[in-house]
Short mmCIF file of C-alpha atoms and ligand atoms in Angstrom, two decimals:
data_model
loop_
_atom_site.label_atom_id
_atom_site.label_comp_id
_atom_site.label_asym_id
_atom_site.label_seq_id
_atom_site.Cartn_x
_atom_site.Cartn_y
_atom_site.Cartn_z
CA ARG A 949 2.21 24.55 -18.61
CA ALA A 950 -0.41 26.18 -20.79
CA LYS A 951 0.45 29.47 -19.15
CA ASP A 952 4.11 29.15 -20.17
CA ALA A 953 3.08 28.95 -23.80
CA GLY A 954 1.67 32.49 -23.66
CA ARG A 955 -1.55 34.33 -23.05
CA GLY A 956 -3.36 33.37 -26.21
CA VAL A 957 -2.79 29.67 -25.63
CA PHE A 958 -3.82 29.85 -22.00
CA ARG A 959 -7.42 30.71 -22.91
CA THR A 960 -7.87 27.59 -25.04
CA TYR A 961 -6.87 25.35 -22.12
CA GLU A 962 -9.12 27.05 -19.64
CA PRO A 963 -12.33 25.03 -20.12
CA GLU A 964 -10.51 21.73 -19.57
CA LEU A 965 -8.79 22.98 -16.44
CA HIS A 966 -12.15 24.16 -15.24
CA VAL A 967 -13.72 20.72 -15.73
CA GLN A 968 -10.87 19.06 -13.85
CA ALA A 969 -11.20 21.48 -10.97
CA GLU A 970 -14.94 20.99 -10.94
CA GLU A 971 -14.59 17.19 -10.97
CA ARG A 972 -12.15 17.37 -8.10
CA ARG A 973 -14.45 19.60 -6.10
CA VAL A 974 -17.43 17.32 -6.59
CA LEU A 975 -15.44 14.15 -5.83
CA GLU A 976 -13.98 15.77 -2.75
CA MET A 977 -17.45 16.64 -1.48
CA ALA A 978 -18.55 13.03 -1.93
CA LEU A 979 -15.36 11.78 -0.28
CA ARG A 980 -16.08 13.82 2.84
CA SER A 981 -18.99 11.63 3.83
CA ALA A 982 -17.91 8.37 2.14
CA VAL A 983 -16.79 6.60 5.33
CA GLU A 984 -19.82 7.52 7.41
CA LYS A 985 -22.16 6.52 4.58
CA GLY A 986 -20.52 3.10 4.42
CA GLU A 987 -19.28 3.56 0.85
CA MET A 988 -15.76 2.41 1.68
CA PHE A 989 -14.59 -1.14 2.22
CA LEU A 990 -11.37 -3.12 2.24
CA MET A 991 -10.19 -5.87 -0.06
CA TYR A 992 -7.45 -8.23 1.11
CA GLN A 993 -4.67 -9.45 -1.17
CA PRO A 994 -2.71 -12.60 -0.20
CA VAL A 995 1.01 -12.29 0.57
CA VAL A 996 2.74 -15.63 0.16
CA ASP A 997 6.09 -17.16 1.12
CA ALA A 998 8.14 -17.29 -2.08
CA GLY A 999 9.65 -20.69 -1.39
CA SER A 1000 6.83 -22.74 0.11
CA GLY A 1001 3.80 -20.90 -1.26
CA HIS A 1002 2.39 -20.72 2.27
CA LEU A 1003 0.09 -17.84 3.06
CA ARG A 1004 1.83 -15.29 5.29
CA GLY A 1005 -0.70 -12.51 5.38
CA PHE A 1006 -2.85 -10.07 3.49
CA GLU A 1007 -2.48 -6.47 2.38
CA ALA A 1008 -5.57 -4.35 3.02
CA LEU A 1009 -6.50 -2.30 -0.04
CA LEU A 1010 -9.07 0.45 0.23
CA ARG A 1011 -12.04 0.62 -2.13
CA TRP A 1012 -14.60 3.36 -2.64
CA THR A 1013 -17.82 2.81 -4.52
CA SER A 1014 -19.68 6.08 -4.74
CA PRO A 1015 -23.41 5.86 -5.54
CA GLU A 1016 -22.89 8.88 -7.81
CA PHE A 1017 -19.58 8.03 -9.53
CA GLY A 1018 -19.34 4.26 -9.19
CA PRO A 1019 -16.03 2.65 -8.19
CA VAL A 1020 -13.26 5.24 -7.88
CA SER A 1021 -9.65 4.01 -8.06
CA PRO A 1022 -7.47 4.53 -4.96
CA ASP A 1023 -4.85 6.06 -7.26
CA LYS A 1024 -7.40 8.81 -7.80
CA PHE A 1025 -9.11 9.23 -4.42
CA ILE A 1026 -6.13 8.73 -2.08
CA PRO A 1027 -4.27 11.81 -3.43
CA LEU A 1028 -7.55 13.71 -3.29
CA ALA A 1029 -8.08 12.66 0.33
CA GLU A 1030 -4.53 13.77 1.12
CA ASP A 1031 -5.08 17.20 -0.45
CA ALA A 1032 -8.42 17.65 1.30
CA ARG A 1033 -6.95 16.66 4.67
CA LEU A 1034 -9.30 13.70 4.82
CA ILE A 1035 -6.62 11.03 4.89
CA ALA A 1036 -6.27 11.03 8.69
CA PRO A 1037 -9.90 10.06 9.43
CA ILE A 1038 -10.06 7.71 6.42
CA GLY A 1039 -6.73 6.13 7.37
CA ALA A 1040 -7.88 5.69 10.97
CA TRP A 1041 -10.97 3.86 9.71
CA VAL A 1042 -8.80 1.63 7.49
CA LEU A 1043 -6.46 0.77 10.34
CA ARG A 1044 -9.26 0.00 12.76
CA THR A 1045 -11.22 -2.09 10.22
CA ALA A 1046 -8.16 -4.04 9.06
CA CYS A 1047 -7.07 -4.84 12.65
CA GLU A 1048 -10.59 -5.89 13.56
CA GLU A 1049 -10.68 -8.31 10.63
CA ALA A 1050 -7.15 -9.65 11.16
CA ALA A 1051 -8.00 -10.42 14.79
CA THR A 1052 -10.43 -13.09 13.49
CA TRP A 1053 -7.68 -14.89 11.49
CA PRO A 1054 -5.25 -17.53 12.76
CA SER A 1055 -2.48 -15.87 14.75
CA ASN A 1056 0.28 -16.56 12.20
CA ILE A 1057 -1.45 -14.53 9.49
CA ARG A 1058 -0.37 -10.88 9.32
CA ILE A 1059 -2.12 -7.78 8.04
CA ALA A 1060 -0.38 -5.03 6.07
CA VAL A 1061 -1.92 -1.55 5.98
CA ASN A 1062 -0.83 1.29 3.68
CA VAL A 1063 -0.06 4.58 5.38
CA SER A 1064 0.24 7.95 3.64
CA PRO A 1065 3.07 10.33 4.54
CA ASP A 1066 0.42 12.84 5.64
CA GLN A 1067 -0.86 10.42 8.28
CA LEU A 1068 2.59 10.38 9.86
CA GLN A 1069 2.49 14.16 10.15
CA ASN A 1070 -0.49 13.88 12.46
CA PRO A 1071 0.60 13.66 16.11
CA ASN A 1072 -2.44 11.47 16.84
CA PHE A 1073 -1.22 8.73 14.53
CA VAL A 1074 0.55 6.73 17.24
CA THR A 1075 -2.61 6.85 19.38
CA THR A 1076 -4.64 5.67 16.40
CA VAL A 1077 -2.37 2.65 16.06
CA THR A 1078 -2.34 1.92 19.79
CA SER A 1079 -6.11 2.11 20.10
CA SER A 1080 -6.71 0.02 16.97
CA LEU A 1081 -4.60 -2.73 18.50
CA ALA A 1082 -6.05 -2.38 22.00
CA SER A 1083 -9.69 -2.35 20.94
CA THR A 1084 -9.39 -5.29 18.56
CA GLY A 1085 -6.98 -7.38 20.61
CA LEU A 1086 -4.63 -7.80 17.64
CA SER A 1087 -1.04 -8.29 18.75
CA ALA A 1088 1.32 -5.60 17.48
CA GLU A 1089 3.67 -7.97 15.65
CA ARG A 1090 0.81 -9.07 13.39
CA LEU A 1091 0.42 -5.53 12.07
CA GLU A 1092 2.68 -4.27 9.32
CA LEU A 1093 2.54 -0.69 8.11
CA GLU A 1094 3.54 0.02 4.52
CA VAL A 1095 5.13 3.39 3.84
CA THR A 1096 6.74 4.71 0.68
CA GLU A 1097 10.04 6.50 0.24
CA SER A 1098 8.17 9.81 0.01
CA VAL A 1099 7.76 9.67 3.80
CA PHE A 1100 11.42 10.60 4.11
CA MET A 1101 11.03 13.73 2.04
CA HIS A 1102 9.26 15.22 5.07
CA GLU A 1103 11.83 13.99 7.51
CA GLY A 1104 12.25 17.40 9.05
CA LEU A 1105 8.62 17.28 10.08
CA GLY A 1106 9.12 14.28 12.30
CA ALA A 1107 7.91 11.26 10.30
CA THR A 1108 10.98 9.33 11.42
CA LYS A 1109 10.14 9.97 15.07
CA VAL A 1110 6.59 8.78 14.57
CA LEU A 1111 7.88 5.63 12.84
CA GLU A 1112 10.23 5.01 15.78
CA ARG A 1113 7.35 5.22 18.24
CA VAL A 1114 5.29 2.83 16.15
CA LEU A 1115 8.23 0.40 15.94
CA ASP A 1116 8.55 0.57 19.72
CA LEU A 1117 5.00 -0.77 19.97
CA GLY A 1118 6.23 -3.90 18.18
CA VAL A 1119 4.52 -3.07 14.89
CA ARG A 1120 6.44 -3.94 11.71
CA LEU A 1121 7.28 -1.57 8.89
CA SER A 1122 7.76 -2.24 5.24
CA LEU A 1123 9.01 0.02 2.50
CA ASP A 1124 6.47 -0.02 -0.34
CA ASP A 1125 7.06 0.52 -4.08
CA PHE A 1126 10.80 0.53 -3.51
CA GLY A 1127 12.81 2.14 -6.27
CA THR A 1128 10.05 4.30 -7.70
CA GLY A 1129 10.49 7.35 -5.45
CA TYR A 1130 13.30 9.61 -4.38
CA SER A 1131 15.61 6.89 -3.23
CA SER A 1132 18.19 7.74 -0.66
CA LEU A 1133 19.76 4.77 1.00
CA GLY A 1134 20.44 6.62 4.26
CA TYR A 1135 17.04 6.01 5.75
CA LEU A 1136 17.28 2.28 5.03
CA SER A 1137 20.02 2.00 7.60
CA ARG A 1138 18.31 4.36 10.05
CA THR A 1139 14.84 2.82 10.04
CA ARG A 1140 14.12 -0.73 11.16
CA PHE A 1141 12.17 -2.01 8.19
CA SER A 1142 11.16 -5.67 8.30
CA SER A 1143 10.87 -5.82 4.57
CA ILE A 1144 11.35 -4.01 1.30
CA LYS A 1145 8.64 -4.35 -1.32
CA ILE A 1146 10.06 -4.37 -4.82
CA ASP A 1147 7.77 -2.43 -7.11
CA ARG A 1148 5.81 -4.30 -9.75
CA SER A 1149 7.43 -2.27 -12.55
CA PHE A 1150 10.82 -3.93 -11.85
CA VAL A 1151 9.30 -7.40 -11.64
CA GLN A 1152 7.51 -6.97 -14.93
CA ASP A 1153 10.47 -5.41 -16.74
CA ALA A 1154 12.77 -8.14 -15.45
CA ALA A 1155 10.35 -10.76 -16.73
CA LYS A 1156 10.54 -9.14 -20.16
CA GLY A 1157 14.31 -9.49 -20.02
CA VAL A 1158 15.20 -5.86 -19.26
CA ARG A 1159 18.72 -6.29 -17.90
CA GLU A 1160 18.72 -3.13 -15.78
CA ALA A 1161 15.58 -4.31 -13.97
CA VAL A 1162 17.20 -7.68 -13.28
CA ALA A 1163 20.30 -5.93 -11.94
CA ILE A 1164 18.22 -3.69 -9.69
CA ILE A 1165 16.21 -6.56 -8.21
CA ARG A 1166 19.37 -8.53 -7.51
CA ALA A 1167 20.99 -5.50 -5.88
CA VAL A 1168 17.93 -4.78 -3.73
CA VAL A 1169 17.74 -8.39 -2.56
CA ALA A 1170 21.46 -8.34 -1.67
CA LEU A 1171 21.06 -5.02 0.14
CA ALA A 1172 18.00 -6.25 2.07
CA ASN A 1173 19.78 -9.49 3.01
CA SER A 1174 22.77 -7.63 4.36
CA LEU A 1175 20.52 -5.33 6.38
CA GLY A 1176 18.55 -8.29 7.74
CA MET A 1177 15.37 -7.33 5.89
CA ALA A 1178 13.01 -9.51 3.88
CA THR A 1179 11.97 -8.70 0.31
CA THR A 1180 8.53 -8.91 -1.21
CA ALA A 1181 8.14 -8.99 -4.99
CA GLU A 1182 5.00 -7.09 -5.98
CA GLY A 1183 2.85 -7.69 -9.04
CA VAL A 1184 3.77 -11.31 -9.75
CA GLU A 1185 1.26 -12.34 -12.41
CA THR A 1186 2.62 -15.57 -13.90
CA GLU A 1187 4.33 -18.80 -12.93
CA ALA A 1188 7.40 -17.67 -14.89
CA GLU A 1189 7.57 -14.43 -12.86
CA HIS A 1190 7.21 -16.43 -9.65
CA GLN A 1191 10.11 -18.68 -10.63
CA MET A 1192 12.19 -15.67 -11.59
CA VAL A 1193 11.75 -13.78 -8.30
CA GLN A 1194 12.27 -16.99 -6.34
CA GLU A 1195 15.53 -17.44 -8.16
CA PHE A 1196 16.48 -13.85 -7.27
CA GLY A 1197 15.97 -14.80 -3.63
CA CYS A 1198 12.89 -12.72 -2.84
CA THR A 1199 11.38 -13.82 0.47
CA LYS A 1200 7.71 -13.17 -0.22
CA VAL A 1201 5.56 -12.67 -3.26
CA GLN A 1202 2.32 -10.91 -3.98
CA GLY A 1203 0.37 -10.55 -7.20
CA TYR A 1204 -2.51 -11.77 -9.32
CA TYR A 1205 -0.80 -15.14 -9.78
CA PHE A 1206 -1.34 -15.89 -6.08
CA GLY A 1207 -4.55 -13.99 -5.70
CA ARG A 1208 -6.26 -10.74 -6.53
CA PRO A 1209 -7.48 -8.52 -3.73
CA LEU A 1210 -10.34 -10.54 -2.17
CA PRO A 1211 -13.59 -9.56 -0.47
CA VAL A 1212 -13.47 -9.92 3.30
CA GLU A 1213 -15.35 -13.27 3.48
CA GLU A 1214 -13.09 -14.89 0.89
CA ALA A 1215 -9.96 -13.67 2.65
CA ARG A 1216 -11.31 -15.04 5.92
CA ALA A 1217 -11.97 -18.44 4.37
CA LEU A 1218 -8.48 -18.51 2.87
CA ALA A 1219 -6.87 -17.45 6.15
CA GLY A 1220 -8.54 -20.36 7.90
CA ARG A 1221 -7.35 -22.99 5.44
CA ARG A 1222 -4.37 -25.19 6.10
CA TRP A 1223 -1.12 -24.22 4.38
CA ASP A 1224 -0.81 -27.34 2.29
CA GLU A 1225 -4.35 -26.82 0.98
CA PHE A 1226 -3.48 -23.26 -0.05
CA ALA A 1227 -0.23 -24.26 -1.71
CA ALA A 1228 -2.03 -26.99 -3.65
CA ALA A 1229 -4.89 -24.75 -4.80
P1 C2E B 1405 0.24 -0.50 -3.30
O1 C2E B 1405 0.23 -0.37 -1.83
O2 C2E B 1405 1.56 -0.63 -3.95
O3 C2E B 1405 -0.69 -1.73 -3.62
C1 C2E B 1405 -0.48 -2.61 -4.69
C2 C2E B 1405 -1.38 -2.29 -5.85
O4 C2E B 1405 -1.07 -3.17 -6.94
C3 C2E B 1405 -2.87 -2.51 -5.58
O5 C2E B 1405 -3.58 -1.57 -6.36
C4 C2E B 1405 -3.09 -3.92 -6.08
O6 C2E B 1405 -4.44 -4.20 -6.40
C5 C2E B 1405 -2.21 -3.92 -7.30
N1 C2E B 1405 -1.74 -5.26 -7.67
C6 C2E B 1405 -1.47 -6.31 -6.86
N2 C2E B 1405 -1.02 -7.37 -7.55
C7 C2E B 1405 -0.99 -7.00 -8.84
C8 C2E B 1405 -0.62 -7.67 -10.07
O7 C2E B 1405 -0.22 -8.84 -10.10
N3 C2E B 1405 -0.72 -6.95 -11.23
C9 C2E B 1405 -1.17 -5.66 -11.25
N4 C2E B 1405 -1.26 -5.05 -12.42
N5 C2E B 1405 -1.54 -5.00 -10.12
C10 C2E B 1405 -1.44 -5.66 -8.93
P2 C2E B 1405 -4.78 -0.71 -5.76
O8 C2E B 1405 -5.60 -1.55 -4.82
O9 C2E B 1405 -5.46 -0.06 -6.91
O10 C2E B 1405 -4.04 0.37 -4.88
C11 C2E B 1405 -3.23 1.33 -5.47
C12 C2E B 1405 -2.46 2.11 -4.43
O11 C2E B 1405 -3.35 2.89 -3.63
C13 C2E B 1405 -1.71 1.23 -3.43
O12 C2E B 1405 -0.50 0.78 -3.99
C14 C2E B 1405 -1.52 2.21 -2.29
O13 C2E B 1405 -0.43 3.05 -2.55
C15 C2E B 1405 -2.79 3.03 -2.36
N6 C2E B 1405 -3.72 2.53 -1.33
C16 C2E B 1405 -4.60 1.50 -1.39
N7 C2E B 1405 -5.26 1.36 -0.22
C17 C2E B 1405 -4.77 2.33 0.61
C18 C2E B 1405 -5.05 2.72 1.97
O14 C2E B 1405 -5.85 2.11 2.70
N8 C2E B 1405 -4.35 3.81 2.44
C19 C2E B 1405 -3.43 4.48 1.70
N9 C2E B 1405 -2.81 5.51 2.25
N10 C2E B 1405 -3.14 4.13 0.43
C20 C2E B 1405 -3.80 3.06 -0.11
MG1 MG B 1406 1.14 -1.35 -0.36
MG1 MG B 1407 3.33 -1.37 -3.66
MG1 MG B 1408 1.70 1.44 -5.29
#
């Protein structure tokens, strides 16, 4: 952008660009050894049945605390890991760790794991899933993989085939952040998603009374219903938002109102509690 403005302007932007590049390089170096040094861990956010409030599962969310840089947000390090081709090994660690943990929970509690489009480009991905299940003893139907619409931008490269093979294992798929990417409804009918996750931005706009957001949520719920898919409302932060999405007919809810991402021990304790205790808490 600075370049477009002409030569003279370009020079004044240079130092800042340099710092960004330098920061990226240094972070990337640290990221390379983050898993083996034990700097990464998972937090688990409750996913709850919209009607009953019963716990249905948890979404595993990756955290990185670097001794040098402190906690780094996944919105920052995940894209970096993708660019540096580190997402396959990191993602394999996430999958394995999440399955291992979920195997200790009661058998009706599911685990959702986020998967980057890049991971689906790796032919070893299916093996990673198979071996995570086999070595932890987790049954396939308790694992749900969350992918975003961006996966289908690389369709020519075979992501759809990989998803098919994963589905054949009995693993579930959900479509994350729905409505924020390059939406094309074609893949919704071609891919057997169990659920569509409605992005937090729609939930929060609808709660503020933005009519377009309300219309979109209603349309997505109707579409999901007619395709036999569930809907999860993301980012539900208040009782009013919960009531609203319940009224819209969303199947499941997730957000700070029901629980922030929890450390592993807290998630385990919650998973072991009886439903009525959770709903009452
Ligand atoms: P996501 O998969 O859409 O996850 C939901 C994000 O919303 C999480 O942010 C979660 O902490 C946050 N969130 C949940 N409820 C609320 C709420 O009520 N209000 C607000 N304001 N936020 C809420 P987080 O943990 O920072 O993760 C950001 C993104 O990073 C994730 O979005 C996902 O795309 C990516 N990510 C996280 N872990 C992994 C991973 O293991 N692998 C991959 N490939 N991506 C991951
Ligand atoms: Mg997700
Ligand atoms: Mg999401
Ligand atoms: Mg997201």
